[in-house]
Amino acid sequence: MMNSIHKSFSAKLTIAILLLAAPIFVISLGVLYTQSRHMIRSEAVGRANTVLNATMQRITLNLTTIETATNTDSWLILQELQPDALLQLSHRIVFLNPHIGGCSISMEPGVFPQYGRYYSVYSVRQGDSIASVVEQQYEYFERVWYKQPRDLGKSCWVAFYDDTDSLELSIEGLVASYCKPIYRDDHSLLGVISTDLSLLHLSRVIAQEKPYPHSYFMLVDQDGRYLTHPDSTLLFTHTLFDGVDPRSQSDLVALGHDMTAGHKGSMNVQLDGATSLVCYAPVPGTPWSLALVCPDSDILEGYHQQTYILVPLLLVGLFVILLICHRVVAHAINPLHQLLDKTQSIAAGNMEVHIPRSQRQDAVGQLQNSFATMLQALNFHIGSVRYTTEQAEHCNQQLVEATRLAQEGEQQKTVFIQNVSHQIRTPLNILMGFAQIIGDASHTTLTDDELQTITATMDHNSKLLNRIVKMLFDSSDTGLSQELNSHQHDLVACNDVAREAVSYARRHHPLMTVHFSTDVADDFCIYTNRLYLMRSLRELLYNAAKYSDGQHVLFQVSRTDTTVRFVVEDTGKGISAADRQRLFNFFMKVDDLSEGLGLGLPLAKRHAQNLGGDIVLDEDYHDGCRFILKLPLS
């Protein structure tokens, strides 16, 4: 067997690769295993801090809502200093703010003499209803929710356990209250308003999300008392420091001092006999601190499972290395097999085979390169014949397309000439007919009204002919460029040119009603070509009169930061979605039987574009048509 291995190049290569790769694999796996614990703990800190920050935002939202409601309505106490008004005010605060569980307004001694030394009103949310009462007289001045803001002289958050409830009004006993002192104008204390939030409700808000199955939150006050904790027996009766040995549990003492001091951070501590990661941060605006406790048993659960994975992974890895070695050796002689397959395919007449060039300098590489050169020469000659054939086919296709375009051009020319002849012949016949009637005065006696009607009809048709001729002239690129060169851009008042266009439309279409409005000042001007701006506006108004009911045409001038907008809106049948794509094409009409050459809107759009702007159809408007002409301000 040793002799066979010695003679076999593939066997020697496989053994060499295996001896090189196996130690590297084992060492790498060991380093990964030892470093994974640090990585898992680092990831746990980031994950816990993310959840802590999200929970802190929810707490802050609840607290800020209560603070805002209290500060917003507290000034009404001075404005309406009456017993009944205070009772209504406390009810109003609870009613308008669903996050508030209760609200009390307590006065200093003697504020209302008819009630004696004490006067305190209280409203509490009970399910879907709110109860509001005047509390029985008791010494509330020493209660923490009254005494602390009075001593501090400013608003504050306090937490307490309400174990007395003479009015049978309860918000679950555990209460967090935002207390604000109320002062008269002479800075003397009038009373205290406090709005309550159930700590049990706050506990439910806090417990909405946790990063690990057995992780939990705890909220402590400035003395280290538990305000929220999964073990409800600890609330308000125990602190972080109870039963802690400073010598053996210095980490827990340090945690308690950091949290009561309002610091933010994370540390590993021993809690209930197990190591846990604790991330903590102060609650903004309060003397409390929130902590997230994540047991190591949850954090390192996946790490401990790696032990059961490591041994199979080693075996599978060694097998994979052996398999890779085998494939590497097979790959070393694979070019010969591939070359054989491809030469057989070429011999069978398949010239689409590709033989890549090899970088190897041995006999196998030289043989492969020789076959690649031969195949390249054959493909070159075959490709030349194929290219000549494809070029001939391409030329034939171009000739067919050119013939088709020529036929279409001839047909379009014929249709256009017929359309122009029809559009000119109709008003020209009218002019000639009425001219003959007027000239034949010896046979016809016309009244003044008939002459006026004939004159108006001839004037309308002459203007129609003039409009058609101008459109034909403008549709020529040469004519348009000469016209633009002869008219320089001037300072044009937007409202003036708009009113002139409206006046022109009303003179030529007396039955049309145009409602004009503007959002710009009369002295608002832009640099543009007045003639072509006027032509574009006239065309938009002409179309509104032609294709709408003529009674609901709106012309509006407005501006943005960069453009001035002329909007023409009408009420009519509108333009179908299929016709919108070719609306601005020259010589195209939506209705082939309608009057016109199909030049109006295309010329108006080209004028606007030559002036640096554009005309667009507002496709969101469905009661008719709305065209928008936009021009730049500079």
XYZ file of C-alpha atoms in Angstrom:
634
model
C 0.000 0.000 0.000
C 2.822 2.376 0.854
C 4.390 1.578 -2.521
C 1.107 2.454 -4.276
C 0.899 5.775 -2.449
C 4.530 6.507 -3.308
C 3.864 5.926 -7.045
C 0.505 7.762 -7.139
C 0.808 11.504 -7.564
C -2.858 12.034 -6.708
C -2.512 10.092 -3.419
C 0.567 12.069 -2.375
C -1.188 15.360 -3.214
C -4.271 14.361 -1.218
C -2.203 13.480 1.869
C -0.210 16.728 1.661
C -3.338 18.869 1.471
C -4.962 16.964 4.343
C -1.901 17.372 6.582
C -1.910 21.114 5.880
C -5.631 21.845 6.167
C -6.613 19.669 9.163
C -4.468 21.494 11.820
C -5.566 24.888 10.535
C -9.200 23.814 10.744
C -8.874 22.487 14.304
C -7.022 25.597 15.551
C -9.519 27.949 13.889
C -12.456 26.095 15.405
C -10.883 26.280 18.864
C -10.249 30.022 18.606
C -13.836 30.554 17.389
C -15.176 28.572 20.338
C -13.214 30.559 22.899
C -14.066 33.932 21.348
C -17.743 33.218 20.877
C -18.469 33.706 24.605
C -17.153 37.276 24.477
C -19.074 37.971 21.292
C -22.320 36.589 22.724
C -22.013 38.731 25.854
C -21.224 41.833 23.781
C -24.258 41.146 21.612
C -26.375 40.638 24.750
C -25.350 44.070 26.087
C -26.354 45.729 22.814
C -29.608 43.795 22.619
C -30.519 44.578 26.239
C -29.719 48.282 25.830
C -31.888 48.430 22.707
C -34.865 46.946 24.571
C -34.152 49.175 27.576
C -34.128 52.308 25.401
C -37.374 51.281 23.683
C -39.048 50.642 27.028
C -37.700 53.937 28.375
C -39.319 55.744 25.448
C -42.684 54.150 26.246
C -42.367 55.167 29.917
C -41.324 58.695 28.961
C -44.298 58.947 26.607
C -46.708 58.047 29.405
C -45.053 60.415 31.894
C -44.781 63.283 29.395
C -48.464 62.907 28.491
C -49.456 63.302 32.143
C -47.061 66.232 32.700
C -48.352 68.026 29.619
C -52.000 67.555 30.623
C -51.295 68.829 34.149
C -49.246 71.861 33.064
C -51.749 72.742 30.335
C -54.772 72.915 32.658
C -53.221 73.998 35.957
C -53.524 77.722 35.165
C -57.329 77.333 35.158
C -57.191 76.888 38.958
C -56.294 80.578 39.397
C -58.784 81.657 36.728
C -61.717 79.726 38.236
C -61.006 79.533 41.970
C -64.388 78.130 42.981
C -65.116 74.770 44.709
C -67.414 73.501 41.965
C -65.034 74.702 39.238
C -62.142 72.776 40.802
C -64.250 69.614 40.913
C -65.139 70.039 37.224
C -61.500 70.767 36.349
C -60.229 67.535 37.956
C -62.969 65.595 36.146
C -62.035 67.304 32.852
C -58.329 66.421 33.172
C -59.080 62.716 33.722
C -61.754 62.641 31.007
C -59.554 64.198 28.307
C -56.455 62.102 29.015
C -56.894 58.299 28.933
C -53.403 57.740 30.380
C -54.363 59.497 33.633
C -55.877 57.290 36.348
C -56.876 60.056 38.729
C -56.460 63.750 39.526
C -56.682 65.595 42.845
C -56.654 69.342 43.559
C -55.922 70.110 47.220
C -56.006 73.616 48.734
C -54.027 75.247 51.523
C -55.859 75.743 54.862
C -58.663 78.318 54.797
C -58.802 78.885 51.029
C -62.533 78.132 51.162
C -63.692 79.092 54.712
C -67.088 77.436 54.246
C -65.288 74.038 54.086
C -63.055 74.704 57.073
C -59.344 73.873 57.105
C -59.422 71.252 54.337
C -60.686 71.259 50.801
C -59.594 68.588 48.312
C -61.365 67.297 45.196
C -60.549 64.004 43.512
C -61.520 62.331 40.230
C -60.650 58.732 39.427
C -61.154 56.555 36.363
C -63.237 53.445 37.108
C -63.492 51.320 33.981
C -65.371 53.325 31.387
C -66.634 55.933 33.867
C -65.066 58.708 35.948
C -66.053 59.421 39.559
C -65.479 62.942 40.954
C -65.999 63.805 44.640
C -65.018 66.260 47.360
C -62.806 64.253 49.715
C -63.591 63.906 53.394
C -61.480 66.071 55.636
C -58.170 64.515 56.604
C -54.597 65.735 57.192
C -53.368 65.491 53.631
C -50.690 68.168 54.133
C -48.196 65.549 55.322
C -48.869 63.151 52.468
C -45.866 62.773 50.162
C -47.819 63.927 47.090
C -48.551 67.259 48.851
C -45.544 67.753 51.113
C -42.752 67.077 48.601
C -43.776 69.612 45.879
C -44.574 72.165 48.614
C -41.105 71.746 50.175
C -39.288 71.689 46.824
C -41.263 74.598 45.414
C -41.529 72.926 42.011
C -43.214 70.080 40.158
C -42.004 66.548 40.833
C -42.872 62.865 40.465
C -43.551 60.826 43.628
C -44.441 57.175 44.122
C -46.453 55.898 47.075
C -48.762 53.131 48.203
C -52.289 54.407 48.867
C -53.443 52.023 51.626
C -56.309 54.318 52.752
C -59.343 54.927 50.645
C -62.164 56.436 52.674
C -64.115 57.259 49.531
C -63.753 53.767 48.097
C -62.101 55.271 45.003
C -59.058 53.178 44.043
C -56.510 53.104 41.261
C -55.001 49.802 42.349
C -53.111 51.086 45.370
C -49.671 51.521 43.784
C -49.550 55.085 42.465
C -47.071 57.308 40.651
C -48.175 60.925 40.854
C -47.047 64.084 39.077
C -47.431 66.882 41.644
C -47.330 70.571 40.858
C -47.619 73.431 43.403
C -49.997 76.265 42.476
C -48.984 79.802 43.496
C -50.948 83.027 43.657
C -49.730 86.179 41.943
C -48.027 87.209 45.196
C -46.060 83.897 45.099
C -47.904 82.456 48.096
C -48.854 78.776 47.889
C -52.474 78.166 46.936
C -52.494 74.374 46.714
C -51.213 71.330 44.867
C -52.547 69.562 41.806
C -51.496 65.947 41.342
C -52.284 63.583 38.484
C -51.944 59.865 39.066
C -50.623 56.979 37.023
C -51.108 53.427 38.238
C -47.754 51.741 38.805
C -49.403 48.442 37.911
C -50.345 50.004 34.560
C -46.762 51.230 34.239
C -45.563 47.691 35.004
C -47.665 46.349 32.150
C -46.184 48.996 29.826
C -42.675 48.016 30.904
C -43.297 44.289 30.480
C -44.414 44.577 26.846
C -41.041 43.484 25.508
C -38.102 41.499 26.852
C -35.009 40.247 25.029
C -34.811 36.806 26.701
C -37.395 34.351 28.075
C -36.513 34.900 31.751
C -35.388 38.538 31.617
C -37.404 41.141 33.538
C -37.539 44.841 34.380
C -37.390 46.498 37.774
C -38.040 50.152 38.627
C -36.565 51.655 41.822
C -36.842 55.099 43.429
C -34.120 57.305 44.835
C -33.953 55.191 48.002
C -33.652 51.924 46.123
C -37.252 50.828 46.849
C -38.835 48.557 44.285
C -41.616 50.370 42.428
C -42.090 47.611 39.840
C -40.793 44.034 40.043
C -42.034 40.576 38.965
C -42.192 39.642 42.665
C -45.052 41.875 43.882
C -44.199 41.127 47.555
C -41.097 43.315 47.219
C -42.946 46.466 46.068
C -42.563 49.418 48.462
C -41.415 47.074 51.244
C -37.913 46.119 50.091
C -34.926 47.870 48.531
C -31.953 46.808 46.461
C -29.816 46.891 49.618
C -31.966 44.613 51.799
C -30.084 41.510 52.890
C -26.975 42.435 50.869
C -23.546 41.616 52.311
C -21.172 44.443 51.245
C -18.195 42.071 51.304
C -19.507 39.179 49.262
C -22.006 41.136 47.168
C -20.094 44.292 46.360
C -21.330 44.136 42.785
C -24.965 44.390 43.934
C -24.082 47.300 46.254
C -22.372 49.098 43.364
C -25.432 48.497 41.194
C -27.729 49.966 43.855
C -25.554 53.072 44.305
C -25.323 53.641 40.547
C -29.079 53.355 40.052
C -30.035 55.564 43.026
C -27.462 58.139 41.881
C -29.144 58.332 38.458
C -26.274 56.845 36.468
C -26.539 54.838 33.249
C -24.575 51.697 32.428
C -24.436 47.911 32.601
C -22.711 45.348 34.849
C -22.705 41.682 35.762
C -24.088 40.956 39.253
C -25.148 37.985 41.327
C -28.943 38.010 41.743
C -30.741 35.184 43.522
C -27.611 33.048 43.336
C -27.198 33.380 39.562
C -25.060 35.690 37.442
C -27.098 38.196 35.438
C -26.433 41.088 33.089
C -28.114 44.268 34.347
C -28.512 47.312 32.063
C -29.879 50.392 33.800
C -30.695 54.038 33.069
C -32.455 56.901 34.896
C -36.048 57.740 33.956
C -35.967 61.345 32.609
C -37.742 63.898 34.793
C -38.065 61.544 37.799
C -35.840 60.318 40.658
C -36.373 56.735 39.491
C -34.134 54.307 37.661
C -35.132 51.470 35.316
C -33.103 48.253 35.046
C -33.315 45.262 32.713
C -32.106 41.976 34.234
C -30.984 39.245 31.783
C -29.843 35.949 33.383
C -26.631 34.421 32.036
C -28.462 31.129 31.628
C -30.546 32.761 28.870
C -27.692 34.734 27.330
C -25.263 31.801 27.145
C -27.809 29.119 26.304
C -26.616 28.951 22.701
C -22.978 29.008 23.837
C -23.409 25.960 26.071
C -25.077 24.100 23.228
C -21.927 24.562 21.156
C -20.215 21.858 23.212
C -22.619 19.299 21.785
C -22.029 20.640 18.299
C -18.231 20.895 18.401
C -17.377 17.150 18.217
C -19.727 16.385 15.291
C -18.482 19.537 13.621
C -14.884 18.333 13.903
C -15.766 14.991 12.337
C -17.820 16.590 9.577
C -15.061 19.140 8.973
C -12.381 16.493 8.574
C -14.615 14.585 6.204
C -15.223 17.762 4.177
C -11.469 18.412 4.037
C -10.914 14.889 2.755
C -13.644 15.407 0.161
C -12.092 18.703 -0.910
C -8.696 17.047 -1.296
C -10.251 14.424 -3.526
C -11.953 17.086 -5.653
C -8.736 19.095 -5.938
C -6.901 16.083 -7.302
C -9.786 15.358 -9.669
C -9.704 18.950 -10.808
C -6.000 18.644 -11.653
C -6.704 16.080 -14.390
C -10.172 17.356 -15.265
C -8.965 19.496 -18.268
C -8.065 16.324 -20.160
C -11.572 14.924 -19.703
C -13.144 18.230 -20.741
C -10.893 18.512 -23.798
C -11.864 14.996 -24.868
C -15.583 15.755 -24.548
C -15.286 18.985 -26.566
C -13.211 17.493 -29.370
C -15.767 14.712 -29.699
C -18.541 17.319 -29.890
C -16.627 19.238 -32.616
C -16.114 16.016 -34.543
C -19.908 15.542 -34.394
C -20.411 18.953 -36.117
C -21.142 21.203 -33.101
C -19.034 24.342 -33.680
C -20.571 26.240 -30.712
C -18.144 24.569 -28.319
C -15.800 26.884 -26.409
C -12.316 25.703 -25.418
C -10.737 28.148 -22.934
C -7.018 28.865 -22.961
C -5.016 27.343 -20.166
C -2.329 29.040 -18.099
C -0.588 25.766 -17.454
C 2.838 25.310 -19.063
C 2.853 21.525 -19.097
C 1.851 19.223 -21.948
C -1.822 19.300 -20.919
C -1.876 23.094 -21.074
C -0.091 23.233 -24.448
C -2.470 20.660 -25.903
C -5.511 22.590 -24.691
C -4.173 25.871 -26.120
C -3.492 24.258 -29.508
C -7.067 23.008 -29.748
C -8.334 26.432 -28.637
C -6.354 28.132 -31.462
C -7.678 25.701 -34.032
C -11.272 26.168 -32.865
C -10.839 29.942 -32.882
C -9.717 29.901 -36.529
C -12.660 27.731 -37.550
C -15.138 29.958 -35.685
C -13.629 33.063 -37.312
C -14.288 31.805 -40.817
C -17.758 30.566 -39.940
C -18.468 33.898 -38.215
C -17.441 35.848 -41.317
C -19.950 33.945 -43.431
C -22.629 34.399 -40.775
C -21.913 38.140 -40.440
C -22.258 38.630 -44.214
C -25.599 36.854 -44.167
C -26.855 38.896 -41.188
C -25.809 42.179 -42.842
C -27.742 41.270 -45.947
C -30.817 40.460 -43.884
C -30.416 43.740 -41.971
C -30.227 45.751 -45.197
C -33.358 44.023 -46.460
C -35.176 44.904 -43.227
C -34.061 48.541 -43.544
C -35.363 48.674 -47.091
C -38.710 47.250 -45.988
C -38.922 49.769 -43.126
C -37.942 52.677 -45.408
C -40.616 51.613 -47.894
C -43.205 51.453 -45.124
C -42.233 54.908 -43.772
C -42.366 56.369 -47.273
C -45.849 54.958 -47.790
C -46.976 56.270 -44.395
C -45.455 59.695 -45.180
C -47.254 59.784 -48.510
C -50.506 58.837 -46.843
C -50.057 61.434 -44.065
C -49.245 64.093 -46.663
C -52.414 63.273 -48.587
C -54.547 63.311 -45.399
C -52.952 66.597 -44.270
C -53.514 68.289 -47.647
C -57.136 67.102 -47.643
C -57.593 68.352 -44.082
C -56.033 71.753 -44.894
C -58.181 72.036 -48.031
C -61.307 71.210 -46.047
C -60.486 73.591 -43.179
C -59.708 76.479 -45.586
C -62.499 75.751 -48.096
C -65.327 75.924 -45.533
C -64.651 79.483 -44.189
C -63.569 80.631 -47.681
C -66.885 79.499 -49.172
C -68.716 81.306 -46.388
C -66.774 84.526 -47.082
C -67.344 84.292 -50.836
C -71.051 83.531 -50.395
C -71.705 86.450 -48.055
C -69.561 88.729 -50.210
C -71.761 87.837 -53.199
C -74.917 88.502 -51.161
C -73.666 91.901 -50.042
C -72.500 92.791 -53.581
C -75.865 91.881 -55.138
C -77.723 94.824 -53.593
C -80.055 95.177 -56.597
C -81.807 91.846 -55.863
C -81.673 91.667 -52.083
C -82.561 94.182 -49.461
C -80.798 93.395 -46.188
C -81.777 94.764 -42.805
C -79.213 96.167 -40.376
C -79.447 93.087 -38.131
C -78.845 90.792 -41.113
C -75.877 92.864 -42.234
C -74.484 92.795 -38.709
C -74.881 88.997 -38.538
C -73.249 88.569 -41.965
C -70.397 90.901 -40.990
C -69.817 89.016 -37.727
C -69.828 85.661 -39.542
C -67.371 86.936 -42.171
C -65.157 88.389 -39.424
C -65.161 85.072 -37.542
C -64.282 83.049 -40.654
C -61.586 85.507 -41.735
C -59.998 85.209 -38.296
C -60.291 81.456 -38.578
C -58.433 81.542 -41.903
C -55.828 83.850 -40.402
C -55.384 81.434 -37.447
C -54.951 78.465 -39.809
C -52.314 80.335 -41.857
C -50.409 81.363 -38.716
C -50.450 77.789 -37.435
C -49.099 76.509 -40.770
C -46.371 79.157 -40.605
C -45.522 78.345 -36.976
C -45.391 74.617 -37.695
C -42.372 75.273 -39.935
C -39.099 75.217 -37.974
C -37.637 77.942 -40.212
C -40.527 80.279 -39.642
C -40.483 79.702 -35.888
C -36.777 80.396 -35.563
C -37.082 83.624 -37.598
C -40.005 84.748 -35.447
C -38.166 84.039 -32.214
C -35.062 85.866 -33.447
C -37.145 88.959 -34.189
C -38.730 89.111 -30.709
C -36.437 89.471 -27.731
C -37.458 88.456 -24.225
C -38.958 91.351 -22.260
C -40.134 91.911 -18.730
C -43.736 90.671 -18.901
C -46.365 91.185 -16.172
C -48.050 87.824 -15.657
C -51.448 89.177 -14.661
C -51.515 91.635 -17.593
C -50.818 88.994 -20.232
C -53.361 86.664 -18.566
C -56.079 89.304 -18.572
C -55.274 90.153 -22.193
C -55.672 86.475 -23.130
C -59.008 86.329 -21.284
C -60.184 89.507 -23.031
C -59.176 88.059 -26.401
C -61.052 84.825 -25.674
C -64.182 86.686 -24.601
C -64.154 88.830 -27.790
C -63.792 85.834 -30.086
C -66.023 83.511 -28.070
C -68.764 85.741 -26.593
C -70.752 82.731 -25.321
C -67.848 81.465 -23.210
C -67.684 82.313 -19.493
C -64.141 82.601 -18.126
C -63.527 82.822 -14.357
C -60.149 84.453 -13.790
C -58.199 84.351 -10.519
C -54.584 85.058 -9.606
C -52.346 84.355 -6.624
C -49.589 86.770 -7.687
C -49.370 90.549 -7.455
C -50.106 92.726 -10.471
C -46.487 93.934 -10.530
C -45.107 90.355 -10.600
C -43.083 90.012 -13.839
C -40.878 87.476 -15.610
C -38.500 87.690 -18.569
C -40.088 85.922 -21.524
C -41.388 86.393 -25.075
C -44.781 88.021 -24.683
C -45.993 87.112 -28.210
C -45.457 83.372 -27.868
C -46.712 83.293 -24.314
C -49.888 85.015 -25.507
C -50.290 82.538 -28.375
C -49.971 79.582 -26.031
C -52.526 81.011 -23.569
C -54.961 81.860 -26.378
C -54.719 78.299 -27.700
C -55.476 76.815 -24.274
C -58.506 79.096 -23.861
C -59.614 78.355 -27.445
C -59.593 74.603 -26.732
C -61.511 75.150 -23.479
C -64.199 77.044 -25.398
C -64.221 74.489 -28.224
C -64.361 71.195 -26.325
C -66.125 72.073 -23.037
C -69.544 73.377 -22.093
C -68.093 76.899 -22.282
C -69.682 77.947 -18.986
C -67.222 76.583 -16.431
C -63.808 77.689 -17.651
C -61.317 78.649 -14.903
C -58.111 80.556 -15.680
C -55.721 80.816 -12.729
C -52.236 82.294 -12.272
C -50.031 81.027 -9.411
C -46.365 80.535 -8.637
C -43.969 78.139 -6.916
C -40.408 78.675 -5.746
C -39.067 78.188 -9.280
C -41.943 78.586 -11.749
C -45.044 80.602 -12.588
C -48.081 78.498 -13.528
C -50.953 79.390 -15.888
C -53.787 76.889 -15.338
C -56.741 76.544 -17.736
C -59.461 74.247 -16.404
C -62.810 73.408 -18.023
C -65.783 71.132 -17.509
C -66.491 68.817 -20.406
C -66.065 65.292 -21.723
C -62.296 65.419 -21.205
C -59.676 63.343 -23.011
C -59.545 59.571 -22.813
C -56.448 57.806 -21.501
C -55.770 56.296 -24.931
C -55.647 59.753 -26.584
C -53.412 61.411 -23.975
C -50.244 59.818 -25.358
C -50.664 61.464 -28.803
C -52.308 64.675 -27.608
C -49.266 66.868 -28.363
C -48.300 65.192 -31.670
C -48.437 67.408 -34.764
C -51.395 66.895 -37.154
C -53.098 64.538 -34.670
C -56.702 65.183 -33.614
C -58.737 63.352 -30.989
C -61.821 63.695 -33.185
C -61.129 63.483 -36.936
C -64.443 65.206 -37.662
C -63.708 68.224 -35.439
C -62.536 71.590 -36.676
C -58.807 72.281 -36.877
C -55.545 70.910 -38.247
C -54.193 69.218 -35.115
C -51.564 71.985 -34.686
C -52.898 74.064 -31.791
C -51.730 72.142 -28.734
C -48.446 70.898 -30.317
C -47.513 74.489 -31.284
C -48.494 75.810 -27.841
C -46.326 73.149 -26.186
C -43.404 73.919 -28.514
C -43.732 77.654 -27.775
C -43.658 76.905 -24.029
C -40.613 74.660 -24.386
C -38.776 77.291 -26.479
C -39.483 79.733 -23.634
C -37.860 77.328 -21.173
C -41.093 75.859 -19.777
C -43.685 73.270 -20.759
C -47.400 72.520 -21.070
C -48.747 69.392 -19.390
C -52.161 67.789 -18.981
C -53.157 67.192 -15.358
C -54.187 63.525 -15.432
C -55.538 63.683 -11.860
C -58.370 65.999 -12.977
C -61.411 64.034 -14.219
C -64.230 66.621 -14.603
C -62.947 67.828 -17.979
C -59.477 69.039 -18.941
C -56.883 70.939 -16.952
C -53.809 72.195 -18.825
C -50.869 73.724 -16.904
C -48.356 76.052 -18.596
C -45.166 76.333 -16.507
C -42.487 78.976 -17.111
C -39.285 79.456 -15.110
C -38.981 82.520 -12.901
C -35.501 83.299 -14.226
